[in-house]
Amino acid sequence: MKKGNEKHWIWVPLGALAALFAAAKARSTEKHRPAHSGACKHRWLWPMIFVALSLFAGIAGGVLITRQYYQRHVLPSRPTVQWQIAENEVNPANWGQWFPDHYQSYLEGLEHAGEPPQKIKLRPALEILWAGYDAAPSIREHRGHPYSLDDVTREAPLRNNQAGCLTCKAAEAPLLLEQMGTDFYKKSFSEMREDVQHPVSCSACHDPETMGLRLSREPFIQAYVRAGGDLKNAGRQEMRSLVCAQCHITYYLDKESGEVNIPWTEEPNISNVEHYYLALSEYRTWEHALTGAEIPKLRHPDYEFFLGSTHHDAGVSCADCHMPFMIKGDRKMTSHSFESPLETPLASCGVCHRESEEYLVQRIERIQADVSGVLSVVEDELVQAVQMVEELRQKPDADPEDIRIAQELHLRAFLHYDWVFAANSMGFHNSREALIILSEAMRLAKEVQLVVLQAGL
């Protein structure tokens, strides 16, 4: 159906209603019928009108709902200009010459200026849970995509100063990786920073020739296929999540080669990632200063956490909520400001959820508050577990095996906690899974405490 034709659908129920009234009028004027009183002669007319109005209301409602569905899901925003963008163009401003409305939407991400807060200052328990983690001060709340290069430039020297940090933060990274191969990863961040100028933007997700969605981050492509994903048959709706997933997943940088590795060998869930790190201790991030456990630090496992959620199972994509459709003049386009749905509740949620804006916001915030509350309880138990292991290690006669068991349990408890904490959304992306995982983190933290107590502390 051509764009714009859907507005004429409303004439279908109107035409049906007119036909019914015409038929009723013709029947009421028939002269060959026996004479009756006025009331009896037209006693069938009002039920007929009621049926017609009910039919009209039903058809009209169906038309409006179907029209809205088509606008939301079936009629994507299609470019109406003939653009000319070079194959390796990474400057978003040059894309914006052909798509100015999309570019201006992208630039709205610059409104989130100011210094993003350090997470370690937002949750006091992290001082103990991250003890010995040198990069802790660099972990902050996230800002918009236009700030990706600025933020990583500030953070990388506090971490490992490896070029791999640019993989998802710089628009030029895929081109440099293609040109240099694995030598790209062997460079320091400072060296490669001189070769990049633009933050992640249009070229990360769009083919410049067709404007179709594409994947550009090779580490994700390899991991997705390794975990059983089928990119060749991925539909457009699935791609509306995968283009986000190529960066919004957990990963680590290999200590020797500097390469970006994604800890997926099977389905990307907490259980398989836990097995991965238990089997490969050399890929853990840091040694905890108090327990001595080698701990892996997760990085925003947003896509992994979203899988299996209510919204994911219903076919909702990341872009449906974070890049809602919007009307610009007489055209419909996809927002590129990458906002939280809390900023656009009616556009992001209102297509499927018919409640008021106030209700939608309160519902989201209540879910997040519930998860945050459970997270705080788990933090308290983890802090106590860490302090008990620290005391056990200080005992001269402590059994090394008891310490080893306690350290491994500490690793597992922290990993479950971090799966929820490190992901964005404070549990909303998959609130049921969040509570299940946090309950396991709680159980493991209690098990740490039990091991220490049984060791005679």
Short mmCIF file of C-alpha atoms in Angstrom, two decimals:
data_model
loop_
_atom_site.label_atom_id
_atom_site.label_comp_id
_atom_site.label_asym_id
_atom_site.label_seq_id
_atom_site.Cartn_x
_atom_site.Cartn_y
_atom_site.Cartn_z
CA MET A 1 0.00 0.00 0.00
CA LYS A 2 1.37 3.37 -0.96
CA LYS A 3 2.12 5.87 1.75
CA GLY A 4 -0.80 8.21 2.27
CA ASN A 5 -3.52 5.81 1.02
CA GLU A 6 -4.32 4.71 4.55
CA LYS A 7 -6.01 8.05 5.27
CA HIS A 8 -8.80 7.13 2.80
CA TRP A 9 -9.72 3.93 4.64
CA ILE A 10 -12.14 5.83 6.84
CA TRP A 11 -14.51 6.11 3.84
CA VAL A 12 -15.05 2.33 3.91
CA PRO A 13 -17.12 2.25 7.13
CA LEU A 14 -18.81 5.54 6.16
CA GLY A 15 -19.86 4.04 2.84
CA ALA A 16 -21.17 0.93 4.58
CA LEU A 17 -23.18 3.07 6.98
CA ALA A 18 -24.65 5.13 4.12
CA ALA A 19 -25.68 1.96 2.31
CA LEU A 20 -27.47 0.65 5.40
CA PHE A 21 -29.41 3.86 5.84
CA ALA A 22 -30.36 3.89 2.16
CA ALA A 23 -31.65 0.34 2.44
CA ALA A 24 -33.61 1.22 5.56
CA LYS A 25 -35.15 4.25 3.84
CA ALA A 26 -36.16 2.25 0.81
CA ARG A 27 -37.77 -0.42 2.93
CA SER A 28 -39.70 2.08 5.04
CA THR A 29 -41.33 3.58 1.92
CA GLU A 30 -42.57 0.31 0.48
CA LYS A 31 -46.30 0.77 -0.27
CA HIS A 32 -47.32 -2.83 -0.81
CA ARG A 33 -46.88 -3.80 2.84
CA PRO A 34 -50.02 -4.06 5.04
CA ALA A 35 -50.93 -0.90 6.95
CA HIS A 36 -49.79 -0.77 10.54
CA SER A 37 -49.58 1.87 13.19
CA GLY A 38 -46.63 4.29 12.89
CA ALA A 39 -44.88 2.66 15.82
CA CYS A 40 -45.19 -0.82 14.36
CA LYS A 41 -44.30 0.28 10.84
CA HIS A 42 -40.83 1.43 11.89
CA ARG A 43 -40.22 -0.76 14.93
CA TRP A 44 -37.30 -2.49 13.20
CA LEU A 45 -35.64 0.78 12.14
CA TRP A 46 -33.98 1.72 15.45
CA PRO A 47 -32.41 -1.71 16.03
CA MET A 48 -31.09 -1.47 12.46
CA ILE A 49 -29.58 1.95 13.21
CA PHE A 50 -28.02 0.60 16.43
CA VAL A 51 -26.49 -2.31 14.55
CA ALA A 52 -25.20 0.04 11.86
CA LEU A 53 -23.63 2.40 14.38
CA SER A 54 -22.01 -0.52 16.22
CA LEU A 55 -20.67 -1.83 12.93
CA PHE A 56 -19.37 1.61 12.06
CA ALA A 57 -17.64 1.99 15.43
CA GLY A 58 -16.02 -1.43 15.13
CA ILE A 59 -14.79 -0.93 11.59
CA ALA A 60 -13.60 2.61 12.26
CA GLY A 61 -11.73 1.48 15.36
CA GLY A 62 -10.14 -1.35 13.43
CA VAL A 63 -9.13 1.00 10.64
CA LEU A 64 -7.51 3.45 13.04
CA ILE A 65 -5.63 0.71 14.91
CA THR A 66 -4.48 -0.87 11.65
CA ARG A 67 -3.43 2.52 10.31
CA GLN A 68 -1.40 3.16 13.46
CA TYR A 69 0.21 -0.28 13.19
CA TYR A 70 1.15 0.38 9.58
CA GLN A 71 2.63 3.74 10.47
CA ARG A 72 4.58 2.20 13.36
CA HIS A 73 5.82 -1.08 11.91
CA VAL A 74 5.01 -1.55 8.22
CA LEU A 75 5.78 1.87 6.81
CA PRO A 76 9.36 2.64 7.79
CA SER A 77 10.77 6.04 7.10
CA ARG A 78 12.04 5.79 3.54
CA PRO A 79 14.43 8.38 2.14
CA THR A 80 12.86 10.57 -0.53
CA VAL A 81 16.12 12.07 -1.78
CA GLN A 82 18.82 10.64 -4.03
CA TRP A 83 21.87 10.85 -1.84
CA GLN A 84 25.53 10.57 -2.74
CA ILE A 85 27.60 9.39 0.21
CA ALA A 86 31.06 7.89 -0.22
CA GLU A 87 31.60 4.27 0.77
CA ASN A 88 33.98 5.10 3.63
CA GLU A 89 32.37 8.34 4.78
CA VAL A 90 32.43 8.52 8.58
CA ASN A 91 31.74 12.20 9.22
CA PRO A 92 28.11 12.43 10.39
CA ALA A 93 27.90 16.03 9.17
CA ASN A 94 28.39 14.84 5.58
CA TRP A 95 25.59 12.32 5.98
CA GLY A 96 23.55 15.14 7.47
CA GLN A 97 23.77 17.15 4.25
CA TRP A 98 21.42 14.59 2.70
CA PHE A 99 19.42 13.77 5.81
CA PRO A 100 19.32 17.01 7.81
CA ASP A 101 16.40 16.04 10.05
CA HIS A 102 18.07 12.80 11.10
CA TYR A 103 21.34 14.61 11.71
CA GLN A 104 19.68 17.26 13.85
CA SER A 105 18.00 14.48 15.82
CA TYR A 106 21.42 12.87 16.36
CA LEU A 107 22.83 16.18 17.59
CA GLU A 108 20.13 16.36 20.25
CA GLY A 109 22.35 13.91 22.13
CA LEU A 110 24.66 16.85 22.79
CA GLU A 111 22.06 18.26 25.16
CA HIS A 112 23.27 15.81 27.80
CA ALA A 113 26.32 17.92 28.54
CA GLY A 114 28.13 18.22 31.83
CA GLU A 115 30.35 15.80 33.68
CA PRO A 116 28.59 12.43 34.06
CA PRO A 117 28.75 11.17 37.66
CA GLN A 118 31.11 8.40 38.72
CA LYS A 119 29.19 5.27 39.60
CA ILE A 120 31.43 4.54 42.55
CA LYS A 121 30.13 7.72 44.17
CA LEU A 122 26.50 6.82 43.55
CA ARG A 123 26.57 3.50 45.42
CA PRO A 124 28.84 3.46 48.52
CA ALA A 125 29.17 -0.34 48.52
CA LEU A 126 31.25 -0.15 45.35
CA GLU A 127 34.23 1.16 47.33
CA ILE A 128 34.52 -2.35 48.76
CA LEU A 129 33.11 -4.36 45.85
CA TRP A 130 35.59 -2.74 43.44
CA ALA A 131 38.54 -2.62 45.85
CA GLY A 132 41.78 -2.74 43.89
CA TYR A 133 40.12 -2.04 40.54
CA ASP A 134 42.25 0.79 39.13
CA ALA A 135 39.71 1.70 36.46
CA ALA A 136 36.89 2.25 38.98
CA PRO A 137 37.03 6.08 38.79
CA SER A 138 36.57 5.91 35.00
CA ILE A 139 33.21 4.14 35.17
CA ARG A 140 30.54 6.78 34.81
CA GLU A 141 26.94 7.17 33.78
CA HIS A 142 26.64 7.18 30.00
CA ARG A 143 26.02 10.19 27.80
CA GLY A 144 24.78 10.35 24.21
CA HIS A 145 26.51 8.89 21.15
CA PRO A 146 27.99 12.27 20.11
CA TYR A 147 30.07 12.14 23.31
CA SER A 148 31.41 8.61 22.81
CA LEU A 149 34.84 9.68 21.60
CA ASP A 150 35.23 12.46 24.17
CA ASP A 151 34.27 10.15 27.02
CA VAL A 152 36.56 7.28 26.05
CA THR A 153 39.43 9.74 25.58
CA ARG A 154 39.01 10.74 29.20
CA GLU A 155 38.54 7.18 30.47
CA ALA A 156 41.04 5.05 28.51
CA PRO A 157 44.22 6.33 30.23
CA LEU A 158 42.64 5.33 33.54
CA ARG A 159 42.11 1.82 32.25
CA ASN A 160 44.63 0.01 30.07
CA ASN A 161 45.36 2.63 27.39
CA GLN A 162 44.73 0.07 24.62
CA ALA A 163 43.52 0.98 21.13
CA GLY A 164 40.77 -1.62 21.43
CA CYS A 165 38.82 0.91 23.50
CA LEU A 166 38.17 2.80 20.26
CA THR A 167 36.40 -0.13 18.59
CA CYS A 168 32.92 1.08 19.45
CA LYS A 169 33.69 4.69 20.30
CA ALA A 170 35.17 6.02 17.05
CA ALA A 171 33.52 6.06 13.63
CA GLU A 172 36.87 5.35 11.92
CA ALA A 173 37.59 2.17 13.93
CA PRO A 174 36.17 -0.38 11.43
CA LEU A 175 38.18 1.17 8.58
CA LEU A 176 41.38 1.19 10.62
CA LEU A 177 40.83 -2.41 11.66
CA GLU A 178 40.26 -3.39 8.03
CA GLN A 179 43.45 -1.63 6.94
CA MET A 180 45.70 -2.67 9.83
CA GLY A 181 44.29 -6.02 10.85
CA THR A 182 45.22 -7.12 14.36
CA ASP A 183 48.06 -4.58 14.41
CA PHE A 184 45.35 -2.06 15.27
CA TYR A 185 44.92 -3.71 18.67
CA LYS A 186 48.64 -3.72 19.36
CA LYS A 187 48.79 0.06 19.30
CA SER A 188 48.25 2.15 22.38
CA PHE A 189 45.11 4.21 22.73
CA SER A 190 47.16 7.39 22.61
CA GLU A 191 48.74 6.41 19.29
CA MET A 192 45.48 5.52 17.55
CA ARG A 193 43.57 8.43 19.04
CA GLU A 194 45.46 10.71 16.64
CA ASP A 195 43.92 8.85 13.67
CA VAL A 196 40.26 9.24 14.66
CA GLN A 197 38.10 12.35 14.71
CA HIS A 198 34.46 11.33 14.84
CA PRO A 199 32.31 9.58 17.47
CA VAL A 200 30.15 6.60 16.64
CA SER A 201 27.45 7.75 14.23
CA CYS A 202 25.66 7.03 10.94
CA SER A 203 28.23 4.72 9.33
CA ALA A 204 28.07 2.30 12.27
CA CYS A 205 24.57 1.17 11.35
CA HIS A 206 23.78 2.28 7.77
CA ASP A 207 25.03 1.19 4.37
CA PRO A 208 25.85 4.46 2.54
CA GLU A 209 24.64 3.05 -0.78
CA THR A 210 21.22 1.69 0.27
CA MET A 211 20.67 3.21 3.73
CA GLY A 212 19.81 -0.32 4.85
CA LEU A 213 20.92 -1.49 8.27
CA ARG A 214 24.29 -3.21 8.51
CA LEU A 215 26.75 -4.47 11.11
CA SER A 216 30.18 -2.84 11.12
CA ARG A 217 31.88 -4.14 14.29
CA GLU A 218 33.79 -7.31 13.45
CA PRO A 219 34.21 -8.61 17.04
CA PHE A 220 30.43 -8.75 17.44
CA ILE A 221 29.89 -10.35 14.04
CA GLN A 222 32.30 -13.15 14.92
CA ALA A 223 30.82 -13.66 18.39
CA TYR A 224 27.24 -13.67 17.10
CA VAL A 225 28.01 -16.33 14.50
CA ARG A 226 30.04 -18.31 17.04
CA ALA A 227 27.04 -18.35 19.37
CA GLY A 228 24.80 -19.73 16.61
CA GLY A 229 23.37 -16.51 15.18
CA ASP A 230 22.25 -16.41 11.54
CA LEU A 231 23.06 -13.00 10.08
CA LYS A 232 22.20 -13.97 6.51
CA ASN A 233 18.55 -14.48 7.40
CA ALA A 234 18.21 -11.68 9.94
CA GLY A 235 15.11 -9.62 9.13
CA ARG A 236 14.81 -5.86 9.41
CA GLN A 237 13.16 -5.98 12.82
CA GLU A 238 15.94 -8.17 14.20
CA MET A 239 18.53 -5.87 12.66
CA ARG A 240 16.94 -2.98 14.56
CA SER A 241 18.33 -4.69 17.66
CA LEU A 242 21.55 -6.14 16.27
CA VAL A 243 22.93 -2.78 15.15
CA CYS A 244 22.69 -1.74 18.80
CA ALA A 245 23.95 -5.07 20.09
CA GLN A 246 27.24 -4.79 18.19
CA CYS A 247 28.39 -2.34 20.87
CA HIS A 248 25.93 -2.75 23.74
CA ILE A 249 27.30 -6.09 24.94
CA THR A 250 29.92 -7.16 27.44
CA TYR A 251 33.50 -7.70 26.27
CA TYR A 252 37.10 -7.61 27.44
CA LEU A 253 40.45 -6.69 25.93
CA ASP A 254 42.97 -9.51 25.72
CA LYS A 255 45.89 -8.71 28.01
CA GLU A 256 48.47 -9.92 25.49
CA SER A 257 47.09 -9.11 22.03
CA GLY A 258 44.81 -6.24 23.00
CA GLU A 259 42.04 -7.70 20.84
CA VAL A 260 38.38 -7.16 21.69
CA ASN A 261 36.88 -10.46 22.81
CA ILE A 262 33.24 -11.18 23.57
CA PRO A 263 32.78 -14.07 26.04
CA TRP A 264 30.21 -15.97 23.98
CA THR A 265 30.67 -19.58 23.00
CA GLU A 266 27.03 -20.56 23.27
CA GLU A 267 23.81 -18.65 23.94
CA PRO A 268 24.82 -15.34 25.54
CA ASN A 269 23.40 -15.58 29.05
CA ILE A 270 24.75 -15.28 32.57
CA SER A 271 25.21 -19.03 32.98
CA ASN A 272 27.37 -19.45 29.88
CA VAL A 273 29.38 -16.29 30.54
CA GLU A 274 30.02 -17.53 34.10
CA HIS A 275 31.31 -20.85 32.77
CA TYR A 276 33.52 -18.97 30.31
CA TYR A 277 35.28 -16.97 33.01
CA LEU A 278 35.55 -19.90 35.41
CA ALA A 279 37.32 -21.91 32.71
CA LEU A 280 39.59 -19.10 31.51
CA SER A 281 41.06 -17.34 34.51
CA GLU A 282 43.58 -15.43 32.38
CA TYR A 283 40.73 -13.31 30.98
CA ARG A 284 39.63 -11.95 34.32
CA THR A 285 40.03 -8.22 34.90
CA TRP A 286 41.64 -7.60 38.27
CA GLU A 287 42.63 -9.13 41.59
CA HIS A 288 40.35 -7.98 44.36
CA ALA A 289 42.37 -6.11 46.96
CA LEU A 290 40.54 -7.62 49.95
CA THR A 291 39.66 -11.20 48.97
CA GLY A 292 42.45 -11.91 46.48
CA ALA A 293 39.89 -13.29 44.03
CA GLU A 294 40.51 -12.68 40.34
CA ILE A 295 37.36 -10.92 39.17
CA PRO A 296 36.02 -10.30 35.64
CA LYS A 297 34.43 -6.86 35.20
CA LEU A 298 31.45 -6.85 32.87
CA ARG A 299 30.77 -4.02 30.43
CA HIS A 300 27.13 -3.10 29.79
CA PRO A 301 25.67 -6.52 28.83
CA ASP A 302 22.53 -4.79 27.55
CA TYR A 303 21.75 -7.07 24.62
CA GLU A 304 22.42 -10.26 26.56
CA PHE A 305 20.20 -9.03 29.39
CA PHE A 306 17.39 -8.05 26.97
CA LEU A 307 17.23 -11.52 25.38
CA GLY A 308 14.31 -13.57 26.67
CA SER A 309 12.54 -10.56 28.17
CA THR A 310 8.83 -9.91 27.75
CA HIS A 311 9.49 -7.26 25.13
CA HIS A 312 12.06 -9.32 23.24
CA ASP A 313 9.78 -12.35 23.10
CA ALA A 314 6.98 -10.10 21.80
CA GLY A 315 9.16 -9.05 18.87
CA VAL A 316 10.05 -5.60 20.15
CA SER A 317 13.44 -4.26 19.05
CA CYS A 318 15.81 -1.87 20.78
CA ALA A 319 14.96 0.83 18.23
CA ASP A 320 11.22 0.53 18.87
CA CYS A 321 11.71 2.04 22.31
CA HIS A 322 14.94 4.03 22.06
CA MET A 323 14.43 5.36 18.52
CA PRO A 324 10.67 5.89 18.27
CA PHE A 325 9.01 7.18 15.14
CA MET A 326 8.32 10.90 15.09
CA ILE A 327 6.56 13.31 12.76
CA LYS A 328 8.71 15.99 11.14
CA GLY A 329 6.57 18.28 9.02
CA ASP A 330 4.56 16.01 6.74
CA ARG A 331 6.97 13.08 7.07
CA LYS A 332 7.50 10.28 9.53
CA MET A 333 11.07 9.56 10.57
CA THR A 334 12.96 7.58 13.18
CA SER A 335 14.38 9.53 16.09
CA HIS A 336 18.17 9.40 16.22
CA SER A 337 18.69 11.10 19.57
CA PHE A 338 18.84 7.68 21.31
CA GLU A 339 16.86 8.79 24.36
CA SER A 340 15.64 6.83 27.31
CA PRO A 341 11.95 5.94 26.79
CA LEU A 342 11.35 7.95 29.95
CA GLU A 343 12.00 11.02 27.78
CA THR A 344 9.47 9.93 25.13
CA PRO A 345 6.96 7.66 26.91
CA LEU A 346 4.04 8.13 24.53
CA ALA A 347 6.11 7.75 21.37
CA SER A 348 8.14 4.84 22.76
CA CYS A 349 5.55 2.99 24.82
CA GLY A 350 2.19 4.42 23.78
CA VAL A 351 2.02 2.51 20.51
CA CYS A 352 1.44 -0.72 22.41
CA HIS A 353 0.44 0.50 25.87
CA ARG A 354 -2.69 2.63 25.91
CA GLU A 355 -2.31 4.02 29.43
CA SER A 356 -1.55 7.65 30.21
CA GLU A 357 1.94 9.13 30.07
CA GLU A 358 1.93 9.53 33.84
CA TYR A 359 1.07 5.86 34.36
CA LEU A 360 3.75 4.67 31.93
CA VAL A 361 6.48 6.71 33.61
CA GLN A 362 5.40 5.60 37.08
CA ARG A 363 5.32 1.97 35.96
CA ILE A 364 8.88 2.13 34.58
CA GLU A 365 10.22 3.94 37.63
CA ARG A 366 8.51 1.50 40.00
CA ILE A 367 10.12 -1.49 38.26
CA GLN A 368 13.52 0.20 38.41
CA ALA A 369 13.04 1.10 42.08
CA ASP A 370 12.17 -2.51 42.92
CA VAL A 371 15.29 -3.82 41.18
CA SER A 372 17.47 -1.12 42.75
CA GLY A 373 16.16 -2.06 46.18
CA VAL A 374 17.05 -5.72 45.72
CA LEU A 375 20.42 -4.67 44.29
CA SER A 376 21.16 -2.75 47.50
CA VAL A 377 20.35 -5.78 49.64
CA VAL A 378 22.68 -7.93 47.54
CA GLU A 379 25.40 -5.29 47.86
CA ASP A 380 25.14 -5.46 51.64
CA GLU A 381 25.53 -9.24 51.61
CA LEU A 382 28.44 -9.06 49.19
CA VAL A 383 30.21 -6.45 51.31
CA GLN A 384 29.86 -8.68 54.35
CA ALA A 385 31.13 -11.68 52.37
CA VAL A 386 34.17 -9.71 51.16
CA GLN A 387 35.03 -8.54 54.66
CA MET A 388 34.75 -12.08 56.03
CA VAL A 389 37.05 -13.49 53.35
CA GLU A 390 39.53 -10.72 54.10
CA GLU A 391 39.56 -11.76 57.76
CA LEU A 392 39.97 -15.41 56.82
CA ARG A 393 43.01 -14.62 54.68
CA GLN A 394 44.61 -12.83 57.62
CA LYS A 395 44.43 -15.95 59.82
CA PRO A 396 47.88 -17.60 59.99
CA ASP A 397 46.40 -21.09 60.11
CA ALA A 398 43.73 -20.61 57.45
CA ASP A 399 43.34 -23.55 55.07
CA PRO A 400 44.31 -22.42 51.52
CA GLU A 401 41.55 -24.62 50.11
CA ASP A 402 38.90 -22.81 52.16
CA ILE A 403 40.25 -19.51 50.86
CA ARG A 404 40.20 -20.79 47.27
CA ILE A 405 36.59 -21.94 47.56
CA ALA A 406 35.53 -18.65 49.13
CA GLN A 407 37.31 -16.69 46.38
CA GLU A 408 35.60 -18.64 43.61
CA LEU A 409 32.21 -18.14 45.25
CA HIS A 410 33.01 -14.44 45.57
CA LEU A 411 33.76 -14.30 41.83
CA ARG A 412 30.46 -16.00 40.98
CA ALA A 413 28.42 -13.84 43.35
CA PHE A 414 29.96 -10.65 41.99
CA LEU A 415 29.45 -11.77 38.39
CA HIS A 416 25.72 -12.29 38.97
CA TYR A 417 25.44 -8.96 40.74
CA ASP A 418 27.37 -7.19 37.97
CA TRP A 419 25.24 -8.73 35.22
CA VAL A 420 22.36 -6.60 36.50
CA PHE A 421 24.31 -3.59 37.74
CA ALA A 422 26.55 -3.15 34.69
CA ALA A 423 23.63 -3.31 32.26
CA ASN A 424 21.79 -0.11 31.53
CA SER A 425 18.10 0.33 32.49
CA MET A 426 18.39 -0.69 36.18
CA GLY A 427 16.70 -3.98 35.42
CA PHE A 428 13.85 -2.70 33.26
CA HIS A 429 15.11 -4.44 30.11
CA ASN A 430 14.35 -7.77 31.78
CA SER A 431 13.04 -7.22 35.30
CA ARG A 432 12.03 -10.83 35.91
CA GLU A 433 15.48 -12.08 34.94
CA ALA A 434 17.06 -9.34 37.04
CA LEU A 435 15.37 -10.57 40.19
CA ILE A 436 16.23 -14.21 39.43
CA ILE A 437 19.90 -13.37 38.86
CA LEU A 438 20.09 -11.17 41.95
CA SER A 439 18.57 -13.93 44.05
CA GLU A 440 21.37 -16.21 42.86
CA ALA A 441 23.92 -13.50 43.70
CA MET A 442 22.41 -13.35 47.19
CA ARG A 443 22.60 -17.13 47.58
CA LEU A 444 26.24 -17.19 46.49
CA ALA A 445 27.15 -14.31 48.83
CA LYS A 446 25.57 -16.23 51.71
CA GLU A 447 27.49 -19.32 50.66
CA VAL A 448 30.73 -17.34 50.86
CA GLN A 449 29.86 -16.37 54.42
CA LEU A 450 28.99 -19.97 55.30
CA VAL A 451 32.31 -21.28 53.96
CA VAL A 452 34.20 -18.73 56.04
CA LEU A 453 32.21 -19.56 59.18
CA GLN A 454 32.78 -23.28 58.69
CA ALA A 455 36.49 -22.53 58.30
CA GLY A 456 36.47 -21.44 61.93
CA LEU A 457 36.45 -17.66 61.66
#
